[in-house]
XYZ file of C-alpha atoms in Angstrom:
395
model
C -73.906 -70.996 7.721
C -71.248 -73.425 6.521
C -68.582 -70.667 6.565
C -69.695 -69.658 10.049
C -69.289 -73.240 11.272
C -65.757 -73.364 9.827
C -64.852 -70.109 11.608
C -66.247 -71.481 14.897
C -64.182 -74.633 14.477
C -60.975 -72.649 13.833
C -61.563 -70.464 16.901
C -62.182 -73.448 19.154
C -59.144 -75.307 17.809
C -56.856 -72.316 18.398
C -58.248 -71.879 21.892
C -57.445 -75.430 22.933
C -54.105 -75.551 21.123
C -52.728 -72.349 22.578
C -54.721 -71.916 25.781
C -51.953 -73.455 27.858
C -49.149 -71.552 26.116
C -50.960 -68.285 26.865
C -50.688 -69.255 30.524
C -47.045 -70.379 30.208
C -45.782 -68.010 32.898
C -48.332 -69.403 35.345
C -47.420 -72.963 34.368
C -43.668 -72.363 34.797
C -44.233 -70.798 38.209
C -46.381 -73.728 39.301
C -43.767 -76.241 38.145
C -41.085 -74.576 40.280
C -43.333 -74.885 43.318
C -44.434 -78.495 43.011
C -41.419 -80.612 42.124
C -40.514 -82.465 45.284
C -39.867 -85.967 46.561
C -39.131 -87.300 43.084
C -37.415 -90.378 44.487
C -40.799 -91.650 45.699
C -41.758 -92.450 42.076
C -39.890 -95.383 40.524
C -40.210 -96.860 37.017
C -40.247 -100.682 37.161
C -40.224 -101.084 33.377
C -41.001 -99.153 30.225
C -41.727 -100.399 26.724
C -42.433 -98.541 23.450
C -45.760 -99.153 21.708
C -45.437 -97.751 18.187
C -45.458 -93.968 17.853
C -48.259 -93.303 20.328
C -50.902 -90.686 19.547
C -48.375 -88.298 17.941
C -49.828 -84.777 18.308
C -53.412 -85.894 17.776
C -56.080 -85.932 20.454
C -57.557 -89.352 21.019
C -58.726 -91.495 23.914
C -56.729 -94.644 23.222
C -56.261 -96.041 26.699
C -54.459 -99.061 28.042
C -56.382 -101.909 29.620
C -55.377 -104.707 31.945
C -56.622 -108.271 32.455
C -55.154 -111.326 34.224
C -51.670 -109.805 34.597
C -51.555 -108.859 30.912
C -51.440 -105.239 29.735
C -52.884 -104.242 26.362
C -51.768 -101.033 24.649
C -51.894 -99.516 21.163
C -50.724 -96.600 19.051
C -52.589 -94.432 16.554
C -51.062 -96.146 13.498
C -52.514 -99.566 14.390
C -49.850 -101.305 16.493
C -51.401 -103.320 19.343
C -49.370 -105.167 21.980
C -50.076 -107.605 24.795
C -47.422 -107.309 27.502
C -46.676 -109.319 30.638
C -47.187 -107.106 33.666
C -44.427 -108.741 35.695
C -41.671 -108.947 33.087
C -42.567 -106.207 30.613
C -42.087 -108.708 27.769
C -44.275 -108.738 24.667
C -46.631 -111.716 24.494
C -47.963 -110.804 21.064
C -48.029 -107.814 18.731
C -50.185 -107.079 15.683
C -50.340 -104.288 13.140
C -53.789 -103.586 11.732
C -52.181 -102.362 8.508
C -50.133 -105.545 8.027
C -50.510 -107.795 5.007
C -51.897 -110.577 7.200
C -54.907 -108.503 8.260
C -55.592 -106.732 4.962
C -57.850 -109.549 3.771
C -59.978 -109.321 6.925
C -60.375 -105.663 7.808
C -62.690 -103.622 5.599
C -60.431 -100.538 5.668
C -56.654 -100.927 5.927
C -54.272 -98.350 7.429
C -56.819 -97.603 10.135
C -55.907 -94.826 12.592
C -56.888 -95.929 16.083
C -58.694 -93.450 18.312
C -60.803 -95.216 20.981
C -60.639 -98.186 23.346
C -59.060 -100.459 24.408
C -61.803 -102.537 26.050
C -61.804 -106.216 27.054
C -64.876 -108.388 27.408
C -64.893 -112.170 27.563
C -62.012 -113.199 25.254
C -62.225 -110.142 23.007
C -60.290 -106.906 22.718
C -62.217 -104.007 21.148
C -60.679 -100.987 19.407
C -62.239 -97.997 17.615
C -60.838 -95.959 14.713
C -60.998 -92.444 13.293
C -62.916 -93.699 10.252
C -65.647 -95.268 12.398
C -64.487 -98.885 12.367
C -64.898 -101.075 15.442
C -62.484 -104.009 15.447
C -62.555 -107.102 17.665
C -59.437 -109.202 18.243
C -58.849 -112.365 20.242
C -57.225 -111.084 23.433
C -55.119 -114.246 23.808
C -53.269 -114.043 20.487
C -54.339 -110.858 18.679
C -56.113 -112.712 15.875
C -58.781 -110.808 13.966
C -62.391 -111.737 14.839
C -64.645 -109.139 13.195
C -65.063 -105.502 12.259
C -68.094 -103.243 11.926
C -68.458 -99.842 10.235
C -70.193 -97.068 12.169
C -71.266 -93.633 10.975
C -68.738 -91.603 12.961
C -65.295 -91.549 14.563
C -64.865 -93.692 17.686
C -63.167 -91.770 20.512
C -65.375 -92.459 23.536
C -64.523 -95.693 25.301
C -66.984 -98.482 24.404
C -69.062 -99.952 27.225
C -70.379 -103.526 27.442
C -73.877 -104.137 28.807
C -76.363 -106.974 28.344
C -74.197 -108.556 25.658
C -74.053 -105.309 23.666
C -71.144 -103.049 22.824
C -72.326 -99.439 23.293
C -70.407 -96.809 21.330
C -71.007 -93.034 21.230
C -69.438 -91.748 18.001
C -68.217 -88.218 17.261
C -71.206 -87.386 15.059
C -73.506 -87.797 18.072
C -74.808 -91.278 17.278
C -75.134 -93.948 19.965
C -74.758 -97.462 18.544
C -75.491 -100.855 20.115
C -73.519 -103.762 18.597
C -73.692 -107.468 19.359
C -70.441 -108.154 21.209
C -69.847 -111.492 19.439
C -70.491 -110.468 15.832
C -70.419 -106.675 15.569
C -73.980 -106.671 14.205
C -75.572 -103.243 14.787
C -78.789 -103.810 16.749
C -79.836 -100.180 16.892
C -78.533 -96.610 16.509
C -79.909 -93.286 17.714
C -78.904 -89.673 17.051
C -78.361 -87.714 20.283
C -76.978 -84.459 18.855
C -79.776 -83.099 16.663
C -78.787 -79.482 17.353
C -75.029 -79.928 17.131
C -73.192 -76.942 15.595
C -69.712 -77.091 17.040
C -68.284 -79.073 19.913
C -65.250 -80.092 21.910
C -63.576 -83.165 20.488
C -64.665 -86.251 22.412
C -67.920 -87.803 23.619
C -69.413 -89.189 26.812
C -69.254 -92.919 27.367
C -72.523 -94.352 28.693
C -73.300 -95.462 32.241
C -75.770 -98.263 32.943
C -78.640 -98.121 35.445
C -80.746 -101.306 35.414
C -82.250 -101.390 31.896
C -81.348 -97.779 31.136
C -78.383 -96.169 29.424
C -77.470 -92.825 31.015
C -75.427 -90.650 28.666
C -74.541 -87.007 28.057
C -74.513 -85.108 24.785
C -73.063 -82.028 23.141
C -75.507 -79.311 24.207
C -75.610 -80.032 27.945
C -78.333 -82.653 28.045
C -78.521 -85.990 29.894
C -80.466 -88.816 28.260
C -81.996 -91.982 29.695
C -82.329 -94.599 26.944
C -83.788 -98.107 26.905
C -80.899 -100.555 26.676
C -82.770 -103.122 24.593
C -84.364 -100.823 22.018
C -82.545 -97.475 21.993
C -85.758 -95.615 22.807
C -85.308 -92.336 24.732
C -87.182 -92.482 28.058
C -86.361 -88.958 29.216
C -83.844 -86.172 28.683
C -83.034 -83.062 30.695
C -80.519 -80.235 30.615
C -77.882 -79.864 33.299
C -76.341 -76.866 31.536
C -77.779 -74.500 28.933
C -76.240 -72.020 26.504
C -76.707 -68.464 27.814
C -73.720 -66.625 26.297
C -73.060 -65.275 22.813
C -69.311 -65.854 23.033
C -68.287 -68.870 20.940
C -66.248 -70.565 23.678
C -68.849 -69.854 26.361
C -71.479 -71.582 24.218
C -69.696 -74.911 24.624
C -71.633 -77.019 27.114
C -70.583 -80.518 26.081
C -71.026 -83.413 28.492
C -67.939 -85.446 27.609
C -67.449 -87.256 30.906
C -69.181 -90.492 31.820
C -72.055 -89.940 34.291
C -71.546 -91.454 37.738
C -74.333 -93.429 39.405
C -75.014 -94.052 43.088
C -77.139 -97.192 42.870
C -78.149 -97.068 46.548
C -79.805 -93.664 46.247
C -80.756 -93.761 42.529
C -78.815 -90.557 41.946
C -76.602 -89.722 38.982
C -73.799 -87.173 38.927
C -72.881 -85.415 35.688
C -70.768 -82.464 34.623
C -70.628 -80.254 31.527
C -67.935 -78.031 30.081
C -68.492 -74.422 31.283
C -70.667 -75.868 34.102
C -72.534 -77.377 35.815
C -71.835 -80.303 38.138
C -75.203 -81.716 39.185
C -76.743 -84.462 41.276
C -79.955 -85.705 39.648
C -82.594 -88.190 40.753
C -82.761 -90.814 37.996
C -86.400 -91.747 38.604
C -87.814 -88.208 38.615
C -84.894 -86.643 36.668
C -85.042 -83.685 39.056
C -81.830 -81.847 39.968
C -81.034 -82.234 43.687
C -78.077 -79.870 43.813
C -75.819 -78.037 41.376
C -72.338 -76.478 41.530
C -71.008 -74.100 38.891
C -67.995 -76.259 38.041
C -67.183 -77.354 34.491
C -65.055 -80.167 33.083
C -64.634 -82.648 30.233
C -62.814 -85.219 32.390
C -64.242 -88.371 33.931
C -64.842 -88.082 37.672
C -64.466 -90.476 40.613
C -67.304 -91.438 42.964
C -66.687 -92.900 46.424
C -69.047 -93.642 49.322
C -69.322 -89.999 50.298
C -67.315 -87.900 47.839
C -66.667 -86.914 44.233
C -63.167 -86.180 42.929
C -62.693 -84.202 39.726
C -60.360 -81.990 37.695
C -62.133 -78.965 36.231
C -61.522 -77.240 32.885
C -58.971 -74.864 34.461
C -57.110 -77.750 36.153
C -58.399 -77.052 39.636
C -58.721 -80.324 41.559
C -61.771 -80.802 43.797
C -63.101 -83.108 46.451
C -66.855 -82.576 46.783
C -69.351 -84.005 49.236
C -71.815 -85.985 47.148
C -74.760 -85.453 49.520
C -75.027 -81.705 48.945
C -72.239 -80.521 46.614
C -70.197 -78.935 49.407
C -66.548 -78.406 48.398
C -64.419 -80.269 50.956
C -61.153 -79.057 49.438
C -59.724 -77.668 46.228
C -56.156 -77.520 44.919
C -55.293 -74.808 42.385
C -51.503 -75.260 42.383
C -51.571 -76.953 38.952
C -53.545 -74.335 37.027
C -53.354 -74.665 33.217
C -51.073 -77.713 33.352
C -53.517 -79.630 31.097
C -54.137 -82.370 33.614
C -55.588 -85.799 32.917
C -58.622 -87.178 34.696
C -57.808 -88.381 38.231
C -57.362 -91.929 39.516
C -57.780 -92.974 43.150
C -55.824 -95.552 45.138
C -56.334 -95.797 48.896
C -55.570 -92.277 50.132
C -53.700 -91.235 46.990
C -55.149 -89.180 44.140
C -53.088 -89.735 40.985
C -53.012 -87.264 38.095
C -50.694 -86.740 35.108
C -50.276 -83.769 32.768
C -49.499 -82.695 29.214
C -45.824 -82.126 30.033
C -45.245 -85.653 31.304
C -45.478 -85.105 35.060
C -47.104 -87.538 37.453
C -48.592 -86.073 40.639
C -49.580 -87.894 43.816
C -51.923 -85.969 46.123
C -53.317 -86.796 49.539
C -57.000 -87.487 48.868
C -57.949 -86.411 52.401
C -56.741 -82.821 52.134
C -55.613 -82.286 48.524
C -51.979 -81.609 49.418
C -49.308 -82.611 46.903
C -47.201 -85.451 48.317
C -44.733 -85.907 45.462
C -44.306 -85.528 41.714
C -41.863 -86.259 38.920
C -41.530 -85.802 35.180
C -41.817 -89.292 33.711
C -41.892 -88.491 29.994
C -41.355 -85.244 28.067
C -44.000 -85.937 25.408
C -46.755 -85.754 28.029
C -49.867 -87.705 28.960
C -53.448 -87.533 27.676
C -55.097 -90.333 29.640
C -55.276 -91.010 33.350
C -53.148 -93.622 35.147
C -54.497 -97.160 35.513
C -54.239 -98.036 39.200
C -53.080 -101.502 40.310
C -52.481 -103.027 43.741
C -49.560 -102.265 46.074
C -49.068 -98.635 45.007
C -48.386 -99.478 41.377
C -49.838 -97.979 38.205
C -49.702 -98.139 34.425
C -49.647 -95.106 32.160
C -48.904 -94.519 28.472
C -47.295 -91.338 27.148
C -48.166 -89.521 23.929
C -44.989 -90.865 22.292
C -46.283 -94.411 22.855
C -44.050 -95.455 25.753
C -45.885 -97.560 28.326
C -44.741 -97.290 31.955
C -45.187 -99.597 34.927
C -44.543 -97.439 37.990
C -44.198 -97.835 41.753
C -45.209 -94.743 43.742
């Protein structure tokens, strides 16, 4: 059984490493078709932040608060940067001599976050450490050791830091001290999985969260007790890749109608009533990316890099754009009537959210992007490349 699990892991790794290169001819053809109006995208400033994520997959994302941008690299460099000038306000290295006496494990490799709450900046590591720094000066506040790698972005609710680790555990930590209030195992049947986990969504006193084998859970926020769980996607194939039904995206919640929207790899996208946990509608669309919910629509990028706008009332596909197939797109971001997406080869795309047509695009960085743009006001955005360079862009 152990050997079989290793073989599964190798197959999955090769699939995701070389899946795009197998479609290289398609990718090259698409690139020739879509590069237009490059002058519409302008870099205001750029600043290096360490070495970035290198060639490793992680979900280290930039965050923004009170005109200050916070960014990090995998090796433990964290910077606070003025949005308007691009100047460093402070920088820390978690492997530095100054912090060695505080942090339980030195030379930490960062993998999840960044998240700001109150005056704290939270970061997760590959070894399962959660670290809290003072957001104003970068000074160490506390750390806490969890049982698994932290990739999913932590979520703050009711004074607790909720973290879904790679081994399938959901942990609730006190945001001020890092004390672990409760932990629960969500992946009892886990055999093999796509790297990454779902961050939780909050509905009143419930945590709504997905897990590896296509199941949505509703969990009591205070105690960690499971209230209900239901499948949105089930394993029906014998093929190793087709058996992957991970829910890695954060569920979306329409609080007016008490409906949640969730999606699994290899399908499905569903609308589910939270109170009865009955499925209202379902589309056979699969993804691992976070989605966007508006008053009447859902925007998403599926696992083949097809971009969709879907009517949330009934799952009707309003439009789809398949011009960027196998470009390894990021999750989308929405600003006014613009849908913003980046890709693994460093391109930034701006689409018309009304009809899905590509308005303009440009290659910003050759190392590529893993995480979606962070949208600001006045047609500006922030995005960090895999080589660590942080960009402030006008589009």
